[in-house]
Short mmCIF file of C-alpha atoms in Angstrom, two decimals:
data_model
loop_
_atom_site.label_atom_id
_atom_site.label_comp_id
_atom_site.label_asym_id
_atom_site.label_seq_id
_atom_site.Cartn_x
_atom_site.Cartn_y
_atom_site.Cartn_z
CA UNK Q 1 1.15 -23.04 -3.48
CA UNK Q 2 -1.04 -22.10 -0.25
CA UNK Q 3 -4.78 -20.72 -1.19
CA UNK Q 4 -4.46 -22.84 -4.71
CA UNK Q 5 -7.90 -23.41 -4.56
CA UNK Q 6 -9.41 -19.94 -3.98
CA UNK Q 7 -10.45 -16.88 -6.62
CA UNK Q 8 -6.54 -15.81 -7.49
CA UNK Q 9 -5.17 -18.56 -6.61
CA UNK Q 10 -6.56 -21.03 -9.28
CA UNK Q 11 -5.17 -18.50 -11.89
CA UNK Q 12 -1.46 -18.22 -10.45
CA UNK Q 13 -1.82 -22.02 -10.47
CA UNK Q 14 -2.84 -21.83 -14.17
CA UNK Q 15 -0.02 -19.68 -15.42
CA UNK Q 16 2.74 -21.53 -13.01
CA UNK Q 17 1.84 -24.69 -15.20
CA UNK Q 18 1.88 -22.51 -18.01
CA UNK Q 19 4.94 -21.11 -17.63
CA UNK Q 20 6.45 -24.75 -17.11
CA UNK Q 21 5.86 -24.99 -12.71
CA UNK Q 22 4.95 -28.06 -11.29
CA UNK Q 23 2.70 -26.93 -8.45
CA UNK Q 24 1.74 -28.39 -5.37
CA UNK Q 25 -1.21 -26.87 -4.07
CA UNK Q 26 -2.08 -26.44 -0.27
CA UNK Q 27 -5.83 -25.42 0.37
CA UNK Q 28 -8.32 -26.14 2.87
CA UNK Q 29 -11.26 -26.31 1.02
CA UNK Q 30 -10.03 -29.06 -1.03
CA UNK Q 31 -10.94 -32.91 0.22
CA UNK Q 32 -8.11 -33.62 2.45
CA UNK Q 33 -8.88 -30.08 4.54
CA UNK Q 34 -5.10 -29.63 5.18
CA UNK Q 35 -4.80 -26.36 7.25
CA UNK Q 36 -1.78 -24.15 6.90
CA UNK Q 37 -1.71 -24.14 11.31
CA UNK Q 38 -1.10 -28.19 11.34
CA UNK Q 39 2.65 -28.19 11.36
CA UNK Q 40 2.56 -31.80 10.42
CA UNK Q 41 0.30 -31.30 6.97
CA UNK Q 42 3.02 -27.99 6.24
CA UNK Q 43 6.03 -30.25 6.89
CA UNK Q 44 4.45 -32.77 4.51
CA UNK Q 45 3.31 -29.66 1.73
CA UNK Q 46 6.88 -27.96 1.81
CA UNK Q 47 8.99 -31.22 1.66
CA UNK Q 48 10.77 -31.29 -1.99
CA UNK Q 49 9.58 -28.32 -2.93
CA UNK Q 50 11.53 -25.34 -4.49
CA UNK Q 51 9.41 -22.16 -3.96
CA UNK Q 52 6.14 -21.59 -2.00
CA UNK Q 53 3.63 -18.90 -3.34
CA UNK Q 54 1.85 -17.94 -0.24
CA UNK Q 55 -2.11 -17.03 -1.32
CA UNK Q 56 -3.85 -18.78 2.01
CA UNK Q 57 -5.60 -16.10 3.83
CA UNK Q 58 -8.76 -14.78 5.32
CA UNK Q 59 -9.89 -11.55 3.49
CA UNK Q 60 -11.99 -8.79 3.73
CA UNK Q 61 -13.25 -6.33 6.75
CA UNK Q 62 -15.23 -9.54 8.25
CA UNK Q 63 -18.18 -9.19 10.07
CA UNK Q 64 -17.59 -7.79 13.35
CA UNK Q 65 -14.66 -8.23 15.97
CA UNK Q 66 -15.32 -11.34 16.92
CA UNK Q 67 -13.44 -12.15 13.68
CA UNK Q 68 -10.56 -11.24 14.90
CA UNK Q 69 -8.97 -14.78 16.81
CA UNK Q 70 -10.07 -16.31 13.34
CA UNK Q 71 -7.90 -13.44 11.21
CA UNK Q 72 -4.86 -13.67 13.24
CA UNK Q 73 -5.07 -17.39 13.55
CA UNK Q 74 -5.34 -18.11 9.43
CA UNK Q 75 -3.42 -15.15 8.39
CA UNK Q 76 -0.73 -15.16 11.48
CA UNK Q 77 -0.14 -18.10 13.07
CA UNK Q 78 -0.30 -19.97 9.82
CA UNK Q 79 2.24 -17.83 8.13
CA UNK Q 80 4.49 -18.71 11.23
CA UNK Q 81 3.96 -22.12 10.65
CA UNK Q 82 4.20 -21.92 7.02
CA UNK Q 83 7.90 -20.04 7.81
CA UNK Q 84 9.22 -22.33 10.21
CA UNK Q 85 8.64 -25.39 8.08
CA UNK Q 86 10.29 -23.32 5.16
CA UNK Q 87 13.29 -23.02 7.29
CA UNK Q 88 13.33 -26.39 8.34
CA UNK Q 89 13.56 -27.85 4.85
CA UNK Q 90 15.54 -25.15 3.34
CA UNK Q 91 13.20 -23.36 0.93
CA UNK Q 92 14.36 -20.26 0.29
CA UNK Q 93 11.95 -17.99 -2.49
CA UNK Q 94 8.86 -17.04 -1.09
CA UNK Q 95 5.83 -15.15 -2.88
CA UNK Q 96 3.57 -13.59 -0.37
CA UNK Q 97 0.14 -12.42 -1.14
CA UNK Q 98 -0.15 -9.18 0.98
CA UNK Q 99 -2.23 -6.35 0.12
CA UNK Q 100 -2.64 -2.30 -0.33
CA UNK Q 101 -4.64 -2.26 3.39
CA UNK Q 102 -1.53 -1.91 4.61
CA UNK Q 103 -0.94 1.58 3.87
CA UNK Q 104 -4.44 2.41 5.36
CA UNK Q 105 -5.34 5.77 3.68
CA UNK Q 106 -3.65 6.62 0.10
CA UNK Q 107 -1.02 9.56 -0.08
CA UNK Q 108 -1.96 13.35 -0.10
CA UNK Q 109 -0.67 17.07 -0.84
CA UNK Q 110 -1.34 20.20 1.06
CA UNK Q 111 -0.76 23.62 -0.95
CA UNK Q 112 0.84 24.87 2.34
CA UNK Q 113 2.52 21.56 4.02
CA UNK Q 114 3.63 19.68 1.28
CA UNK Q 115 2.97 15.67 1.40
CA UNK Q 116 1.01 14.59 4.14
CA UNK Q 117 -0.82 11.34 5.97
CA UNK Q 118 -4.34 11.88 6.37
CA UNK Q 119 -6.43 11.22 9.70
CA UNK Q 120 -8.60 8.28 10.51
CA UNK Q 121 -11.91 10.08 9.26
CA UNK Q 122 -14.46 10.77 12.15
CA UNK Q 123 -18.26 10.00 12.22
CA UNK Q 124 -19.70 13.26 12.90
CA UNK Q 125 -17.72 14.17 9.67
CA UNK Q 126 -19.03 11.19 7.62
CA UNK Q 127 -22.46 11.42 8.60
CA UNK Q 128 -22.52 14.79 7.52
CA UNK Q 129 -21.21 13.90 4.00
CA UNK Q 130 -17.43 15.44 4.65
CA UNK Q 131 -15.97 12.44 2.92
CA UNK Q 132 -12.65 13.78 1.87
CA UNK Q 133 -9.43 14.13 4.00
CA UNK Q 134 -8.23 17.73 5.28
CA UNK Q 135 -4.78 18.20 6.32
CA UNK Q 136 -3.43 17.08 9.75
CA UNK Q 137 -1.62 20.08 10.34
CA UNK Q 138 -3.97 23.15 9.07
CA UNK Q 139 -7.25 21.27 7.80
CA UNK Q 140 -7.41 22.71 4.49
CA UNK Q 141 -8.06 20.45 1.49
CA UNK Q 142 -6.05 18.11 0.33
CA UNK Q 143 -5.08 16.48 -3.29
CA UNK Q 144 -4.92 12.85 -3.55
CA UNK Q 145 -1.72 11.29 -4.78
CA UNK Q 146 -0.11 7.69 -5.64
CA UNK Q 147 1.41 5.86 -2.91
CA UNK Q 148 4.77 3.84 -3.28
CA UNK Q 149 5.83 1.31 -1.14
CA UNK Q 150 8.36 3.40 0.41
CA UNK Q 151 5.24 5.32 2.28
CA UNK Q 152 4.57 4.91 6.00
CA UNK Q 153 2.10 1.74 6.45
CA UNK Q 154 -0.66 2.30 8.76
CA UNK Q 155 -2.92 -0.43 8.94
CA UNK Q 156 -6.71 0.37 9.75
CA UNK Q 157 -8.80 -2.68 10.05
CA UNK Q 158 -7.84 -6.47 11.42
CA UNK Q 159 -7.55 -8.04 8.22
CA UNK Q 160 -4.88 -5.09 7.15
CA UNK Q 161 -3.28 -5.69 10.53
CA UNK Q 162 -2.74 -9.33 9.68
CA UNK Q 163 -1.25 -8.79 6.33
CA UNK Q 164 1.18 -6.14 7.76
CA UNK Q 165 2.15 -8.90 10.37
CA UNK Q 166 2.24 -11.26 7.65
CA UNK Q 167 5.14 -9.15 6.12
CA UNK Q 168 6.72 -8.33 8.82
CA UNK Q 169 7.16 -12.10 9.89
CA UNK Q 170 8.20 -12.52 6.12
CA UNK Q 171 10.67 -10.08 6.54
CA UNK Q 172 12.61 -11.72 9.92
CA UNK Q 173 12.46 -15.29 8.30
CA UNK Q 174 14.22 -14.18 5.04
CA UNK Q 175 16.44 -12.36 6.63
CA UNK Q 176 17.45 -14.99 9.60
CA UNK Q 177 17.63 -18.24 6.69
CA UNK Q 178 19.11 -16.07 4.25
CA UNK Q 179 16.31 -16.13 2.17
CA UNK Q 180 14.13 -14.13 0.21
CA UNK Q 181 10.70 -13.01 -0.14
CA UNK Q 182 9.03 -11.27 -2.63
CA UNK Q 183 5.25 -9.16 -0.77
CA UNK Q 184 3.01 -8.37 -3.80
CA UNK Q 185 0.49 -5.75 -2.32
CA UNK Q 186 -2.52 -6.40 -4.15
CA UNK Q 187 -4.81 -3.66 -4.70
CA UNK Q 188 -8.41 -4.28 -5.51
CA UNK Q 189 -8.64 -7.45 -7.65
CA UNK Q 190 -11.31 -8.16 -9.61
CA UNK Q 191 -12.55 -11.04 -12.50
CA UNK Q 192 -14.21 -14.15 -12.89
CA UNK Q 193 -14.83 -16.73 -9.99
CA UNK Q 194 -14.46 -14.34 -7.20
CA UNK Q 195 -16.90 -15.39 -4.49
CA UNK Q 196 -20.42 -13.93 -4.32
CA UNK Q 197 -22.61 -12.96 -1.72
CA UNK Q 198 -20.72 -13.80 1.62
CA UNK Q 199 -19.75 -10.87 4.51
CA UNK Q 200 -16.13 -10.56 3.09
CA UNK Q 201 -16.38 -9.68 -0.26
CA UNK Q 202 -15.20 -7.44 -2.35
CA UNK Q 203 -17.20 -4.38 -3.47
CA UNK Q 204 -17.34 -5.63 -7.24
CA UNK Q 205 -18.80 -8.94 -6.14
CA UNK Q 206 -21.18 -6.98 -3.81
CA UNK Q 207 -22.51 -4.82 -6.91
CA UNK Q 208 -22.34 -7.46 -9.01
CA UNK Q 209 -24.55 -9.35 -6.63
CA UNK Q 210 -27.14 -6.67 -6.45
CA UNK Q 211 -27.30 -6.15 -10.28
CA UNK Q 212 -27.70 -10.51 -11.18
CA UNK Q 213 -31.00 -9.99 -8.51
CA UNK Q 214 -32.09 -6.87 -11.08
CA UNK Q 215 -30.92 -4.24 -8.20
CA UNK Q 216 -29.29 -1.05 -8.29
CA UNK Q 217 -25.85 -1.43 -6.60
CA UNK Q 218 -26.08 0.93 -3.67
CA UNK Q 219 -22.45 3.10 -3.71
CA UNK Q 220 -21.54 4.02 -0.50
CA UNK Q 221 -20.33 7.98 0.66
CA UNK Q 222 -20.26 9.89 -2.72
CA UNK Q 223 -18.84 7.47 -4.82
CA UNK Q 224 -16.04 9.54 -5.55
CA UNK Q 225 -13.65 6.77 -3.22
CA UNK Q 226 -10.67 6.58 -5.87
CA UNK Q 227 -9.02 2.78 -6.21
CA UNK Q 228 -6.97 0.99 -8.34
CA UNK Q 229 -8.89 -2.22 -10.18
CA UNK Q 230 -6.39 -5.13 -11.37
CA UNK Q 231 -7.56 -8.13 -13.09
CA UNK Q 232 -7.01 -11.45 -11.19
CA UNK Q 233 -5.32 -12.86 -14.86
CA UNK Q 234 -2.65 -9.66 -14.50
CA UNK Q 235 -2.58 -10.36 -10.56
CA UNK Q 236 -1.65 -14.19 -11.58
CA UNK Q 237 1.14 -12.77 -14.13
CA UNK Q 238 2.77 -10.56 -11.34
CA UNK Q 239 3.22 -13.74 -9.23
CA UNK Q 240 4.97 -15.35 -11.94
CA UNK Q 241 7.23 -12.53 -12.51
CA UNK Q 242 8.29 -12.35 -9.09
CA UNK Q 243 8.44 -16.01 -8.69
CA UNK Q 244 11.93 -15.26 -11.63
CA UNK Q 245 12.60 -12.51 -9.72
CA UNK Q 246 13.66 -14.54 -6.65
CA UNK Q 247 15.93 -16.45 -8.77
CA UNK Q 248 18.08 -13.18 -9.31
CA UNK Q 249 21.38 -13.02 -7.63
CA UNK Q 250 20.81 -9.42 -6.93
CA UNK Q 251 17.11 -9.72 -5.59
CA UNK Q 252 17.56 -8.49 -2.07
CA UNK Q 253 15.82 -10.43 1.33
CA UNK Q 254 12.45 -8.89 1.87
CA UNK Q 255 10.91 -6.69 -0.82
CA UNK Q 256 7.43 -5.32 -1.69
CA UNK Q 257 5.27 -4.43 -4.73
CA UNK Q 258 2.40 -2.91 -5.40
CA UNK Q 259 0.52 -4.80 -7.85
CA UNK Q 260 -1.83 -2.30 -9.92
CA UNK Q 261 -2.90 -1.29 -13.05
CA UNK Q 262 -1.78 2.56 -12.54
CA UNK Q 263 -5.21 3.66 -14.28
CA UNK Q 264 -7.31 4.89 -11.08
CA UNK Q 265 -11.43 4.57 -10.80
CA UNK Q 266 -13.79 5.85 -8.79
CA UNK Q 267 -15.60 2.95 -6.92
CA UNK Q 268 -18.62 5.22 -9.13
CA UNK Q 269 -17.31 4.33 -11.83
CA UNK Q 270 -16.84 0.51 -11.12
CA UNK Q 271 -21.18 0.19 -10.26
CA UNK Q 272 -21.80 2.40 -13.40
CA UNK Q 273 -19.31 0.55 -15.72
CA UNK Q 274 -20.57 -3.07 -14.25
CA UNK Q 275 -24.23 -1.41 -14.46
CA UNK Q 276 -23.54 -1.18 -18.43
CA UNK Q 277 -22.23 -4.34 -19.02
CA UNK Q 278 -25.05 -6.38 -17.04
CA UNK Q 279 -27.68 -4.19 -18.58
CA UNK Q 280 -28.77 -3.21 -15.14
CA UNK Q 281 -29.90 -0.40 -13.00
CA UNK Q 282 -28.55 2.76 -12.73
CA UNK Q 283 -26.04 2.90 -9.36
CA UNK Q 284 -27.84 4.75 -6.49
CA UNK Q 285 -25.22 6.94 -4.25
CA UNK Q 286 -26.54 6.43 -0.67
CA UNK Q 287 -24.14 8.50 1.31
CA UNK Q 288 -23.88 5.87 3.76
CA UNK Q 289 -20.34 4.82 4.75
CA UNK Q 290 -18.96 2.12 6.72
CA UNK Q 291 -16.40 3.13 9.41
CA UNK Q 292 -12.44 2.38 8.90
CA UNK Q 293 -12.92 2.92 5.12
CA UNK Q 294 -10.41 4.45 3.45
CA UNK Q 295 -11.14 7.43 1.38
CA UNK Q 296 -8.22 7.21 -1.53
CA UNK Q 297 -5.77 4.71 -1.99
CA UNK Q 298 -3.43 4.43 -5.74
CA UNK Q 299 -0.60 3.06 -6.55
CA UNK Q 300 2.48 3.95 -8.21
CA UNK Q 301 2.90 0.35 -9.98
CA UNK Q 302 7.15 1.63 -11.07
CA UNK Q 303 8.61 -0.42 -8.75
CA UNK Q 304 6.74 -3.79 -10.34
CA UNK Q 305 7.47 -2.33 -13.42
CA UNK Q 306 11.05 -1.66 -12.90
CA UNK Q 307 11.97 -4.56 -10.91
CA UNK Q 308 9.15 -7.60 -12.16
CA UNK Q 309 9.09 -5.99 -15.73
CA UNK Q 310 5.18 -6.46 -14.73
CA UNK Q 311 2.31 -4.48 -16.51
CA UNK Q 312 -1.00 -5.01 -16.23
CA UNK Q 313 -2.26 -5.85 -19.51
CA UNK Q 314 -6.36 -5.99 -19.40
CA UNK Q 315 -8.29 -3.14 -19.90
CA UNK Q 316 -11.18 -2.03 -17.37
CA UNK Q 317 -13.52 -2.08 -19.71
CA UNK Q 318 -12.43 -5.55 -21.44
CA UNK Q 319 -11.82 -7.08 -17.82
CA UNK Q 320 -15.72 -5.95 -15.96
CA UNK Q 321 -17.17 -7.22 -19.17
CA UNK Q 322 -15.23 -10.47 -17.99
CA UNK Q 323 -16.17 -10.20 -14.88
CA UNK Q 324 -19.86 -9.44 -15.27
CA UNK Q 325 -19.85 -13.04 -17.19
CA UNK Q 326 -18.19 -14.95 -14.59
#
């Protein structure tokens, strides 16, 4: 287990041993520092082992683009190495963490064109508080829709372009060793012990933040920015599900699922629901908006469903109360 240290991966660890795993976990923060781009510490971390759930990765948008060598070196190069010791000692299942940035925007519907892609959204636009999408072919409105995993992936920031290269290396090794993999696209996870107060968090921890120093968390755009919210304990069940999964004689080499609750939010109504909970201050929309943001992105969780026999099981409401604790 890569990343068995960090904010989902010390629950996947917890319901592996539940379900009756014995995990081995790989993590740099812990004492011995191992780091998933030392082939020698990999070779040592695969050896005897039967699966490998794949968390390890560097998240977020980052700071700036200086990130970037630091991304593609944790997320890419460490994946490769993670791979090639795989295939040298014959482990064939793979769980990989990967992540809804990798269909950039969400899916849309014009009344005249039917489904369409929407644009990478343009400053002048943004600054003058045109937040949602207009068709690429006439510019009328659109409709948001749910996205399945069938849908053109478009990644729009570094970090999404490492996942989607995390998959896609995923993909060739299962496929060349005969093996399989199992990408669970994450959409926005959320619960207790998920860092605080550091450049690439989340935008729960970031209101959650505001509202612990008795601020009102500061919604960007319109907070109208529709998202799918999954608790890290139904994030940690999906891994075990798929984990079975690759134990299927049917399961085919390379497949991917989004991991969601199906129930979408507003990121308006995350800041007033987490507002509530904490007791704190009302959520000020600033219009602001930070560029490469994605307007709308949903899931359509049937394939999980279908194929994991995963549902999310906690409640919004029961899981920010959760969170607002932890």
């Amino acid at each position: 287990m890569t990343g068995g240290a960090g904010f989902i991966g010390c629950s996947v660890v917890d319901q592996l041993t539940a379900a009756g795993h014995g995990v081995r976990v790989f993590d740099r923060a812990l004492p011995s520092g191992e780091d998933l781009r030392d082939p020698a510490a990999v070779d040592r971390a695969v050896s005897g082992v039967d699966a490998v759930v794949h968390q390890a990765a560097m998240v977020g948008l980052g700071v700036d683009l200086q990130d970037l060598p630091e991304y593609a070196g944790c997320n890419d190069l460490g994946t490769a190495v993670l791979l090639a010791a795989m295939a040298r000692h014959g482990v064939r299942r793979l769980v990989l963490a990967s992540s809804m940035v990798v269909y950039g925007d969400g899916a849309y519907t014009c009344g005249d064109h039917g489904p369409v892609r929407a644009r990478v959204r343009h400053e002048p636009d943004l600054t003058a508080g045109r937040f949602e999408p207009t068709c690429p072919q006439c510019g009328a409105p659109v409709t948001p829709e749910v996205i399945d995993e069938d849908a053109a992936l478009d990644p729009r920031s570094v970090y999404a372009a490492t996942k989607l290269a995390q998959e896609h290396l995923a993909s060739a090794w299962a496929h060349a060793s005969g093996s399989r993999c199992a990408a669970l696209r994450y959409h926005n996870v959320y619960g207790p012990g998920m860092p605080r107060d550091t450049p690439y968090a989340g935008v729960a921890a970031i209101f959650r933040s505001a509202l612990a120093a008795g601020q009102a968390p500061r919604v960007f755009e319109d907070g109208g920015q529709r998202r799918d919210f999954v608790h890290v304990r139904d994030v940690a069940a999906a891994n075990v599900a798929a984990l079975s999964w690759l134990d299927r004689s049917n399961a085919e080499p390379f497949r991917a699922f989004n991991i969601a609750s199906g129930v979408p939010r507003t990121v308006g109504d995350l800041a007033a629901a987490l507002s509530s909970v904490m007791a704190g201050p009302d959520p000020v929309v600033t219009g602001q908006f930070r560029a490469g943001d994605v307007r709308h992105i949903v899931a359509s969780p049937a394939r999980a469903a279908a194929d994991l026999g995963f549902h999310a099981a906690v409640p919004f409401e029961q899981g920010m109360a959760e969170f607002a604790a932890g």
